[in-house]
Tab-separated table of C-alpha atoms in Angstrom:
chain	number	residue	atom	x	y	z
A	1237	MET	CA	-63.979	106.096	-15.601
A	1238	SER	CA	-60.560	106.328	-16.230
A	1239	ASP	CA	-59.635	108.713	-19.642
A	1240	LYS	CA	-56.084	106.712	-20.069
A	1241	ARG	CA	-56.011	105.184	-23.428
A	1242	ARG	CA	-56.259	101.802	-23.822
A	1243	ILE	CA	-53.523	98.965	-24.908
A	1244	LEU	CA	-53.805	95.366	-25.062
A	1245	ILE	CA	-51.468	92.882	-24.043
A	1246	VAL	CA	-51.506	89.414	-25.560
A	1247	ASP	CA	-49.231	86.715	-23.860
A	1248	PRO	CA	-49.852	83.298	-22.537
A	1249	SER	CA	-47.280	83.777	-19.288
A	1250	ARG	CA	-49.403	85.476	-16.511
A	1251	VAL	CA	-46.140	86.368	-15.167
A	1252	ALA	CA	-44.917	88.073	-18.577
A	1253	ARG	CA	-48.381	90.378	-18.697
A	1254	THR	CA	-48.211	91.138	-15.009
A	1255	ALA	CA	-44.980	92.765	-15.417
A	1256	LEU	CA	-45.817	94.907	-18.746
A	1257	VAL	CA	-48.431	95.577	-16.677
A	1258	LYS	CA	-46.367	97.228	-14.019
A	1259	HIS	CA	-44.684	99.310	-16.168
A	1260	LEU	CA	-47.404	100.556	-18.434
A	1261	ARG	CA	-50.838	101.382	-15.719
A	1262	ASP	CA	-49.554	104.404	-14.952
A	1263	ASP	CA	-49.840	105.907	-18.289
A	1264	PHE	CA	-52.685	103.371	-20.103
A	1265	ASP	CA	-55.327	101.428	-19.207
A	1266	ILE	CA	-54.624	97.647	-19.975
A	1267	ARG	CA	-56.802	94.974	-21.376
A	1268	GLU	CA	-55.149	91.423	-21.113
A	1269	GLU	CA	-55.407	88.173	-23.001
A	1270	SER	CA	-53.757	84.927	-23.258
A	1271	ASP	CA	-54.109	83.561	-26.994
A	1272	GLY	CA	-54.589	84.990	-30.116
A	1273	GLU	CA	-58.257	84.297	-30.995
A	1274	SER	CA	-59.666	86.242	-27.754
A	1275	ALA	CA	-57.060	88.667	-28.552
A	1276	TRP	CA	-58.548	89.484	-32.397
A	1277	GLN	CA	-62.340	89.124	-30.647
A	1278	THR	CA	-61.193	91.785	-27.723
A	1279	LEU	CA	-59.858	93.964	-31.314
A	1280	VAL	CA	-63.028	93.941	-32.915
A	1281	LEU	CA	-65.402	94.450	-30.142
A	1282	ASP	CA	-63.582	96.970	-28.066
A	1283	ALA	CA	-63.336	100.486	-30.457
A	1284	SER	CA	-61.070	102.271	-27.318
A	1285	ILE	CA	-57.581	100.027	-28.037
A	1286	ILE	CA	-55.191	102.046	-29.480
A	1287	ALA	CA	-52.187	99.383	-29.870
A	1288	VAL	CA	-51.491	95.916	-29.106
A	1289	VAL	CA	-48.551	94.084	-27.618
A	1290	SER	CA	-48.163	90.775	-27.953
A	1291	ALA	CA	-46.198	87.569	-27.926
A	1292	ILE	CA	-45.280	85.739	-31.419
A	1293	SER	CA	-46.402	82.130	-29.968
A	1294	LEU	CA	-49.800	82.090	-28.628
A	1295	ALA	CA	-52.633	79.085	-28.409
A	1296	ARG	CA	-55.508	79.349	-31.374
A	1297	THR	CA	-54.131	81.992	-33.541
A	1298	SER	CA	-50.451	83.479	-33.518
A	1299	GLY	CA	-49.019	86.492	-32.815
A	1300	TYR	CA	-48.308	86.741	-36.675
A	1301	GLU	CA	-51.938	85.202	-37.592
A	1302	LEU	CA	-53.032	87.760	-35.495
A	1303	LEU	CA	-51.004	91.115	-36.523
A	1304	SER	CA	-52.243	89.494	-40.307
A	1305	ARG	CA	-55.802	90.087	-39.446
A	1306	LEU	CA	-54.957	93.585	-38.274
A	1307	ARG	CA	-53.095	94.625	-41.608
A	1308	GLU	CA	-55.491	92.948	-43.943
A	1309	ASN	CA	-58.739	94.128	-42.194
A	1310	ARG	CA	-60.855	97.266	-44.050
A	1311	LEU	CA	-60.925	98.942	-40.890
A	1312	GLN	CA	-58.574	101.558	-40.859
A	1313	ARG	CA	-58.667	101.907	-36.762
A	1314	LEU	CA	-57.882	97.756	-36.872
A	1315	SER	CA	-55.130	98.123	-40.267
A	1316	ASP	CA	-53.194	100.818	-39.139
A	1317	MET	CA	-53.155	100.496	-35.155
A	1318	PRO	CA	-49.463	99.910	-33.701
A	1319	PHE	CA	-48.330	96.485	-33.073
A	1320	PHE	CA	-45.393	95.998	-30.520
A	1321	LEU	CA	-43.835	92.416	-31.113
A	1322	LEU	CA	-42.391	90.973	-27.781
A	1323	ILE	CA	-39.381	89.490	-28.231
A	1324	SER	CA	-36.257	88.013	-26.672
A	1325	LYS	CA	-33.093	89.847	-26.707
A	1326	ASP	CA	-31.591	87.340	-28.727
A	1327	GLU	CA	-33.701	87.267	-31.261
A	1328	THR	CA	-31.710	87.524	-34.615
A	1329	ALA	CA	-31.418	90.079	-37.348
A	1330	PRO	CA	-33.339	88.252	-39.991
A	1331	ASN	CA	-36.214	87.328	-38.136
A	1332	ARG	CA	-36.552	91.068	-36.965
A	1333	ASP	CA	-36.542	92.340	-40.663
A	1334	GLN	CA	-39.158	89.741	-41.089
A	1335	ALA	CA	-41.304	90.462	-38.593
A	1336	LYS	CA	-40.584	94.058	-39.901
A	1337	GLY	CA	-42.006	93.562	-43.177
A	1338	ARG	CA	-44.893	91.369	-41.755
A	1339	GLY	CA	-45.912	94.938	-40.483
A	1340	VAL	CA	-44.599	94.797	-37.039
A	1341	SER	CA	-44.452	98.580	-35.966
A	1342	ASP	CA	-41.829	98.269	-32.999
A	1343	PHE	CA	-40.053	95.301	-30.695
A	1344	ILE	CA	-40.697	95.370	-27.224
A	1345	VAL	CA	-37.395	92.882	-25.970
A	1346	ARG	CA	-38.188	90.967	-22.587
A	1347	GLY	CA	-36.780	92.334	-19.776
A	1348	MET	CA	-36.837	96.262	-21.221
A	1349	ALA	CA	-36.547	99.116	-18.666
A	1350	GLY	CA	-40.394	100.298	-18.379
A	1351	SER	CA	-38.558	104.181	-19.361
A	1352	GLU	CA	-37.871	102.486	-22.577
A	1353	ILE	CA	-41.210	100.477	-23.192
A	1354	ARG	CA	-43.363	103.703	-22.925
A	1355	GLN	CA	-41.126	105.892	-24.932
A	1356	ARG	CA	-41.461	103.223	-27.390
A	1357	ILE	CA	-45.078	102.944	-27.260
A	1358	GLY	CA	-45.512	106.594	-26.947
A	1359	ARG	CA	-44.093	107.748	-29.724
A	1360	LEU	CA	-46.814	106.017	-32.197
A	1361	VAL	CA	-49.656	106.323	-29.554
A	1362	ASN	CA	-49.704	109.832	-28.251
A	1363	TRP	CA	-51.237	112.113	-31.282
A	1364	ASP	CA	-53.649	114.631	-29.875
A	1365	ILE	CA	-53.143	117.669	-32.214
A	1366	SER	CA	-54.111	120.751	-31.611
A	1367	SER	CA	-56.023	122.919	-33.713
A	1368	ASN	CA	-54.610	126.024	-32.567
A	1369	LEU	CA	-51.464	126.235	-34.565
A	1370	GLY	CA	-51.743	129.488	-36.668
A	1371	LEU	CA	-51.247	133.027	-36.167
A	1372	PRO	CA	-49.264	134.253	-33.385
A	1373	ASP	CA	-51.418	134.680	-30.322
A	1374	SER	CA	-51.114	135.108	-26.375
A	1375	SER	CA	-50.828	131.120	-26.057
A	1376	HIS	CA	-47.641	131.295	-28.184
A	1377	SER	CA	-44.161	132.543	-26.020
A	1378	ASP	CA	-41.626	134.671	-27.948
A	1379	ALA	CA	-39.252	133.392	-25.429
A	1380	ASP	CA	-39.232	129.673	-27.462
A	1381	GLU	CA	-35.901	128.225	-28.351
A	1382	PRO	CA	-35.188	128.598	-32.282
A	1383	PHE	CA	-34.527	124.964	-33.457
A	1384	PRO	CA	-30.953	124.061	-34.195
A	1385	GLY	CA	-29.875	124.163	-37.633
A	1386	ARG	CA	-28.704	121.050	-40.142
A	1387	THR	CA	-25.072	121.128	-38.644
A	1388	PRO	CA	-25.925	120.341	-35.279
A	1389	ILE	CA	-28.465	117.684	-36.221
A	1390	CYS	CA	-25.664	116.145	-38.575
A	1391	ARG	CA	-23.014	115.933	-35.798
A	1392	LYS	CA	-25.404	114.049	-33.177
A	1393	LEU	CA	-26.485	111.521	-35.410
A	1394	CYS	CA	-22.660	111.396	-36.301
A	1395	ALA	CA	-21.396	111.190	-33.036
A	1396	ASP	CA	-24.376	108.128	-32.494
A	1397	ILE	CA	-23.131	106.008	-35.389
A	1398	ALA	CA	-19.631	105.889	-34.631
A	1399	ALA	CA	-20.637	105.443	-30.906
A	1400	HIS	CA	-22.662	102.677	-31.995
A	1401	ALA	CA	-20.313	100.891	-34.510
A	1402	PRO	CA	-19.421	97.989	-33.237
A	1403	GLU	CA	-22.946	96.694	-32.685
A	1404	GLU	CA	-23.783	94.500	-35.612
A	1405	ASN	CA	-27.776	95.482	-36.093
A	1406	PHE	CA	-27.283	98.928	-34.983
A	1407	SER	CA	-30.049	101.421	-37.013
A	1408	ALA	CA	-30.469	104.796	-37.823
A	1409	CYS	CA	-33.317	106.944	-39.665
A	1410	CYS	CA	-33.425	110.327	-40.660
A	1411	VAL	CA	-37.284	111.572	-40.998
A	1412	ALA	CA	-37.943	115.262	-42.919
A	1413	PHE	CA	-41.073	116.686	-42.343
A	1414	GLY	CA	-42.511	119.620	-44.552
A	1415	ILE	CA	-46.013	121.405	-45.449
A	1416	GLU	CA	-46.874	120.063	-48.785
A	1417	ASN	CA	-49.072	122.721	-49.867
A	1418	GLU	CA	-45.973	125.390	-48.832
A	1419	GLN	CA	-46.719	127.833	-51.665
A	1420	CYS	CA	-50.439	127.954	-51.385
A	1421	LEU	CA	-50.066	129.528	-47.600
A	1422	ILE	CA	-47.410	131.266	-48.660
A	1423	ASP	CA	-50.009	132.623	-51.683
A	1424	ARG	CA	-52.774	132.989	-49.063
A	1425	PHE	CA	-51.150	134.369	-45.835
A	1426	GLY	CA	-47.442	135.241	-46.701
A	1427	THR	CA	-44.095	133.660	-46.235
A	1428	GLU	CA	-43.781	134.594	-42.280
A	1429	THR	CA	-47.092	133.011	-41.746
A	1430	MET	CA	-45.970	129.937	-43.422
A	1431	VAL	CA	-42.795	129.563	-41.853
A	1432	ASP	CA	-44.436	130.624	-38.576
A	1433	ILE	CA	-46.694	127.369	-39.086
A	1434	GLY	CA	-43.833	124.881	-39.904
A	1435	THR	CA	-42.251	125.719	-36.277
A	1436	ARG	CA	-45.400	125.614	-34.610
A	1437	ILE	CA	-45.815	121.924	-36.041
A	1438	ALA	CA	-42.446	121.274	-35.516
A	1439	ARG	CA	-43.054	121.720	-32.113
A	1440	VAL	CA	-45.790	119.962	-31.371
A	1441	ILE	CA	-43.793	117.252	-33.684
A	1442	GLY	CA	-40.789	117.571	-30.963
A	1443	GLU	CA	-42.913	116.488	-28.290
A	1444	LYS	CA	-43.386	113.309	-29.593
A	1445	ILE	CA	-40.024	112.105	-30.235
A	1446	GLY	CA	-37.855	109.723	-28.379
A	1447	ARG	CA	-35.056	111.139	-25.810
A	1448	HIS	CA	-32.574	110.485	-28.029
A	1449	ASP	CA	-33.864	111.728	-30.774
A	1450	MET	CA	-33.074	115.172	-32.204
A	1451	ILE	CA	-34.912	117.512	-34.663
A	1452	GLY	CA	-33.853	120.263	-36.331
A	1453	HIS	CA	-34.635	122.978	-39.073
A	1454	THR	CA	-32.969	122.755	-42.455
A	1455	GLY	CA	-35.101	125.196	-44.407
A	1456	ASP	CA	-38.731	127.175	-45.025
A	1457	SER	CA	-41.112	124.605	-43.168
A	1458	ASN	CA	-38.778	121.412	-43.515
A	1459	TYR	CA	-37.605	120.005	-40.456
A	1460	VAL	CA	-35.828	117.305	-40.082
A	1461	ILE	CA	-35.562	113.779	-37.149
A	1462	VAL	CA	-32.227	112.172	-36.323
A	1463	SER	CA	-33.253	109.076	-34.255
A	1464	PRO	CA	-30.807	106.699	-33.759
A	1465	GLY	CA	-31.353	103.058	-33.080
A	1466	THR	CA	-34.860	103.445	-34.467
A	1467	SER	CA	-35.825	101.091	-37.829
A	1468	GLN	CA	-37.168	102.141	-40.779
A	1469	ALA	CA	-40.433	100.379	-39.919
A	1470	THR	CA	-40.671	102.504	-36.991
A	1471	ALA	CA	-40.035	105.414	-38.725
A	1472	ILE	CA	-42.728	104.679	-41.482
A	1473	ALA	CA	-45.227	104.345	-38.939
A	1474	PHE	CA	-44.250	107.495	-37.143
A	1475	ALA	CA	-44.309	109.466	-40.249
A	1476	GLN	CA	-47.876	107.721	-40.930
A	1477	ARG	CA	-48.986	108.722	-37.752
A	1478	VAL	CA	-47.621	112.394	-38.223
A	1479	CYS	CA	-49.426	113.079	-41.416
A	1480	ARG	CA	-52.337	111.528	-40.607
A	1481	ALA	CA	-52.980	113.294	-37.531
A	1482	PHE	CA	-52.446	116.797	-39.229
A	1483	SER	CA	-54.580	115.865	-42.215
A	1484	GLU	CA	-57.138	114.706	-40.452
A	1485	ARG	CA	-58.514	118.194	-39.111
A	1486	LYS	CA	-58.516	122.050	-40.151
A	1487	ILE	CA	-56.365	124.305	-38.124
A	1488	THR	CA	-57.233	128.243	-37.388
A	1489	ILE	CA	-54.791	130.561	-38.868
A	1490	GLY	CA	-56.210	133.953	-37.941
A	1491	ASP	CA	-59.702	133.973	-38.689
A	1492	GLN	CA	-59.840	131.574	-41.255
A	1493	GLN	CA	-59.425	127.674	-41.027
A	1494	THR	CA	-57.761	125.787	-43.479
A	1495	ARG	CA	-56.303	122.636	-43.400
A	1496	ILE	CA	-52.437	121.453	-43.492
A	1497	ASN	CA	-51.621	118.748	-45.250
A	1498	LEU	CA	-47.373	117.166	-44.470
A	1499	SER	CA	-44.865	115.346	-46.472
A	1500	ALA	CA	-42.197	113.213	-45.231
A	1501	GLY	CA	-38.826	111.462	-46.872
A	1502	ILE	CA	-37.188	108.884	-44.973
A	1503	ALA	CA	-33.707	107.918	-45.122
A	1504	ALA	CA	-32.527	104.756	-42.881
A	1505	SER	CA	-29.354	103.001	-42.308
A	1506	PRO	CA	-28.968	100.151	-42.873
A	1507	ALA	CA	-31.564	99.606	-45.030
A	1508	ASP	CA	-30.345	102.107	-47.329
A	1509	GLY	CA	-27.141	100.967	-47.320
A	1510	GLU	CA	-23.987	102.090	-45.285
A	1511	ARG	CA	-24.338	106.298	-45.616
A	1512	SER	CA	-22.835	108.892	-43.343
A	1513	ALA	CA	-24.717	111.275	-41.412
A	1514	ALA	CA	-24.529	113.831	-43.962
A	1515	GLN	CA	-25.899	111.562	-46.772
A	1516	LEU	CA	-28.757	109.805	-44.715
A	1517	ILE	CA	-30.190	113.973	-43.902
A	1518	ASP	CA	-29.733	114.411	-47.857
A	1519	LEU	CA	-31.383	111.817	-48.772
A	1520	ALA	CA	-33.981	112.150	-46.605
A	1521	LEU	CA	-34.458	115.476	-47.842
A	1522	GLU	CA	-35.005	114.643	-51.483
A	1523	ARG	CA	-37.562	111.819	-50.721
A	1524	LEU	CA	-39.344	115.128	-48.955
A	1525	ASP	CA	-39.001	116.633	-51.922
A	1526	LEU	CA	-40.394	113.773	-54.208
A	1527	ALA	CA	-43.153	113.482	-51.833
A	1528	ARG	CA	-44.859	116.339	-52.517
A	1529	LYS	CA	-44.548	115.940	-56.023
A	1530	THR	CA	-46.156	112.304	-55.610
A	1531	PRO	CA	-50.168	113.173	-55.163
A	1532	GLY	CA	-51.480	110.679	-52.798
A	1533	ASN	CA	-48.761	109.530	-51.405
A	1534	PRO	CA	-47.260	111.583	-48.560
A	1535	ILE	CA	-44.565	109.658	-47.606
A	1536	VAL	CA	-41.609	108.552	-49.651
A	1537	ALA	CA	-39.184	105.782	-47.693
A	1538	ARG	CA	-37.524	104.424	-50.703
A	1539	ASP	CA	-36.230	105.144	-54.085
A	1540	PRO	CA	-38.510	104.464	-56.843
A	1541	GLU	CA	-38.618	101.923	-59.130
A	1542	PRO	CA	-36.801	103.090	-62.523
A	1543	ASP	CA	-38.807	103.462	-65.884
A	1544	ASP	CA	-38.278	100.323	-67.520
A	1545	PRO	CA	-40.142	99.917	-70.912
A	1546	PHE	CA	-39.997	96.283	-70.735
A	1547	VAL	CA	-42.050	95.943	-67.790
A	1548	ARG	CA	-44.316	98.505	-68.862
A	1549	MET	CA	-44.576	96.187	-71.977
A	1550	GLN	CA	-45.121	92.935	-70.284
A	1551	ALA	CA	-47.714	94.587	-68.079
A	1552	LEU	CA	-49.756	96.288	-71.452
A	1553	LEU	CA	-49.516	92.529	-72.758
A	1554	ARG	CA	-50.854	91.243	-69.877
A	1555	GLN	CA	-53.982	93.237	-70.618
A	1556	GLU	CA	-57.411	92.016	-71.239
A	1557	ASN	CA	-57.876	94.784	-74.088
A	1558	ILE	CA	-54.267	94.729	-75.634
A	1559	ALA	CA	-56.108	95.318	-79.260
A	1560	GLU	CA	-57.218	99.099	-77.924
A	1561	ARG	CA	-53.464	99.537	-76.680
A	1562	LEU	CA	-51.323	98.520	-79.639
A	1563	GLY	CA	-50.842	101.860	-81.147
A	1564	GLN	CA	-49.795	103.519	-78.139
A	1565	ALA	CA	-47.413	100.024	-77.436
A	1566	GLY	CA	-46.140	100.753	-81.162
A	1567	LEU	CA	-44.967	104.295	-80.294
A	1568	GLU	CA	-43.032	103.298	-77.340
A	1569	LEU	CA	-41.478	100.630	-79.027
A	1570	LEU	CA	-40.233	103.339	-81.798
A	1571	PRO	CA	-37.193	103.729	-80.612
A	1572	MET	CA	-35.913	100.612	-79.616
A	1573	MET	CA	-36.639	100.033	-83.382
A	1574	ARG	CA	-35.039	102.675	-84.595
A	1575	LEU	CA	-31.771	101.276	-82.698
A	1576	PHE	CA	-32.516	97.727	-84.509
A	1577	GLU	CA	-32.723	99.659	-88.034
A	1578	GLN	CA	-29.460	101.692	-86.895
A	1579	GLN	CA	-27.536	98.456	-86.328
A	1580	PHE	CA	-28.800	95.514	-88.314
A	1581	ARG	CA	-30.263	97.958	-91.631
A	1582	LEU	CA	-33.309	95.708	-91.367
A	1583	GLY	CA	-35.350	97.968	-93.894
A	1584	LEU	CA	-37.737	99.017	-91.344
A	1585	PRO	CA	-40.473	101.204	-93.038
A	1586	LEU	CA	-40.125	103.591	-89.810
A	1587	ALA	CA	-41.761	106.914	-91.100
A	1588	GLU	CA	-44.886	104.521	-92.048
A	1589	MET	CA	-45.042	103.110	-89.096
A	1590	GLU	CA	-44.848	105.906	-86.973
A	1591	ALA	CA	-47.624	107.303	-88.968
A	1592	HIS	CA	-49.880	103.919	-88.491
A	1593	PHE	CA	-48.788	103.837	-84.832
A	1594	ARG	CA	-49.934	107.357	-84.570
A	1595	LYS	CA	-53.130	107.145	-86.118
A	1596	HIS	CA	-54.486	104.307	-83.850
A	1597	ALA	CA	-52.781	105.783	-80.740
A	1598	GLY	CA	-55.246	108.649	-81.721
A	1599	ASN	CA	-58.623	106.682	-81.437
A	1600	GLU	CA	-57.872	105.079	-78.547
A	1601	THR	CA	-59.485	105.316	-75.064
A	1602	PRO	CA	-57.262	106.590	-72.377
A	1603	SER	CA	-56.207	103.796	-69.610
A	1604	GLU	CA	-57.561	104.524	-66.448
């Protein structure tokens, strides 16, 4: 029985499927389907499949419909499955952006070199994380080269951006990783151990990145990957797998077991506007800090929406139990009422109004 991981290739062309099988068969066990409906049945029944490579135009169920079924499924095995879309080299940027928005993990361009195809798939599926990331032992070599610092990775990304400047659709990403609960590790095991754990985690992650990527140390347990040519969607999918791979198991530190949670911040060009290499790294680190402060959200890839009181008020007005929330709503409106009074001299009894609002707000049941 083969111990290779299994990938599903879906394409109506036998020639196209055969070409992909030739590139991937040394690393993966391959299943093939020629139409979308058969592919869906195979995905549901075969739990060993770890990724899909699919064309858009399929009989019975299109590639996008197949992707939609995956992303909307309640089973995490299916909803999080890497989905690689087969496209032509002439596919337009708007079509690619639309595909990313639908949940495509990355693209396989027809005619792409086999090494590049294996790299793109491998970075999203090669996640066998060892639990032995703890204190130094006989398997840990002091000869391991230290990670480069911020300056070398910034220069590398700067050179990549400059080299690809003429390309209209060139993208670049920075992914910042760090231990979410740094202080807890320091309190339990000391700063030196926390830094050592961060280094070991970074070495595991470093084995999964592409040959054109580079990972560097920016302080404490923080590491930044600079990845030229990588889309924001691919970076998010990669970060999700990194964070999940570590959170799903405990690691051994000395004679103790503990769970390590990672956070990640992502910055991308052009998704975040035209930025320099240094600005992308700064933004990724800022979002890493925000991810650490946001419970239940280990990855931040976009700036948070500004706190708009009018948006919050509109949301309040849509609630069924609005009468129970009016006291709090009045308190939130008071600053605006004070401004109205200052500007228009309306004679509003602001002190009395505030007292009523506070009285009613104190009797309200906090919303879920």
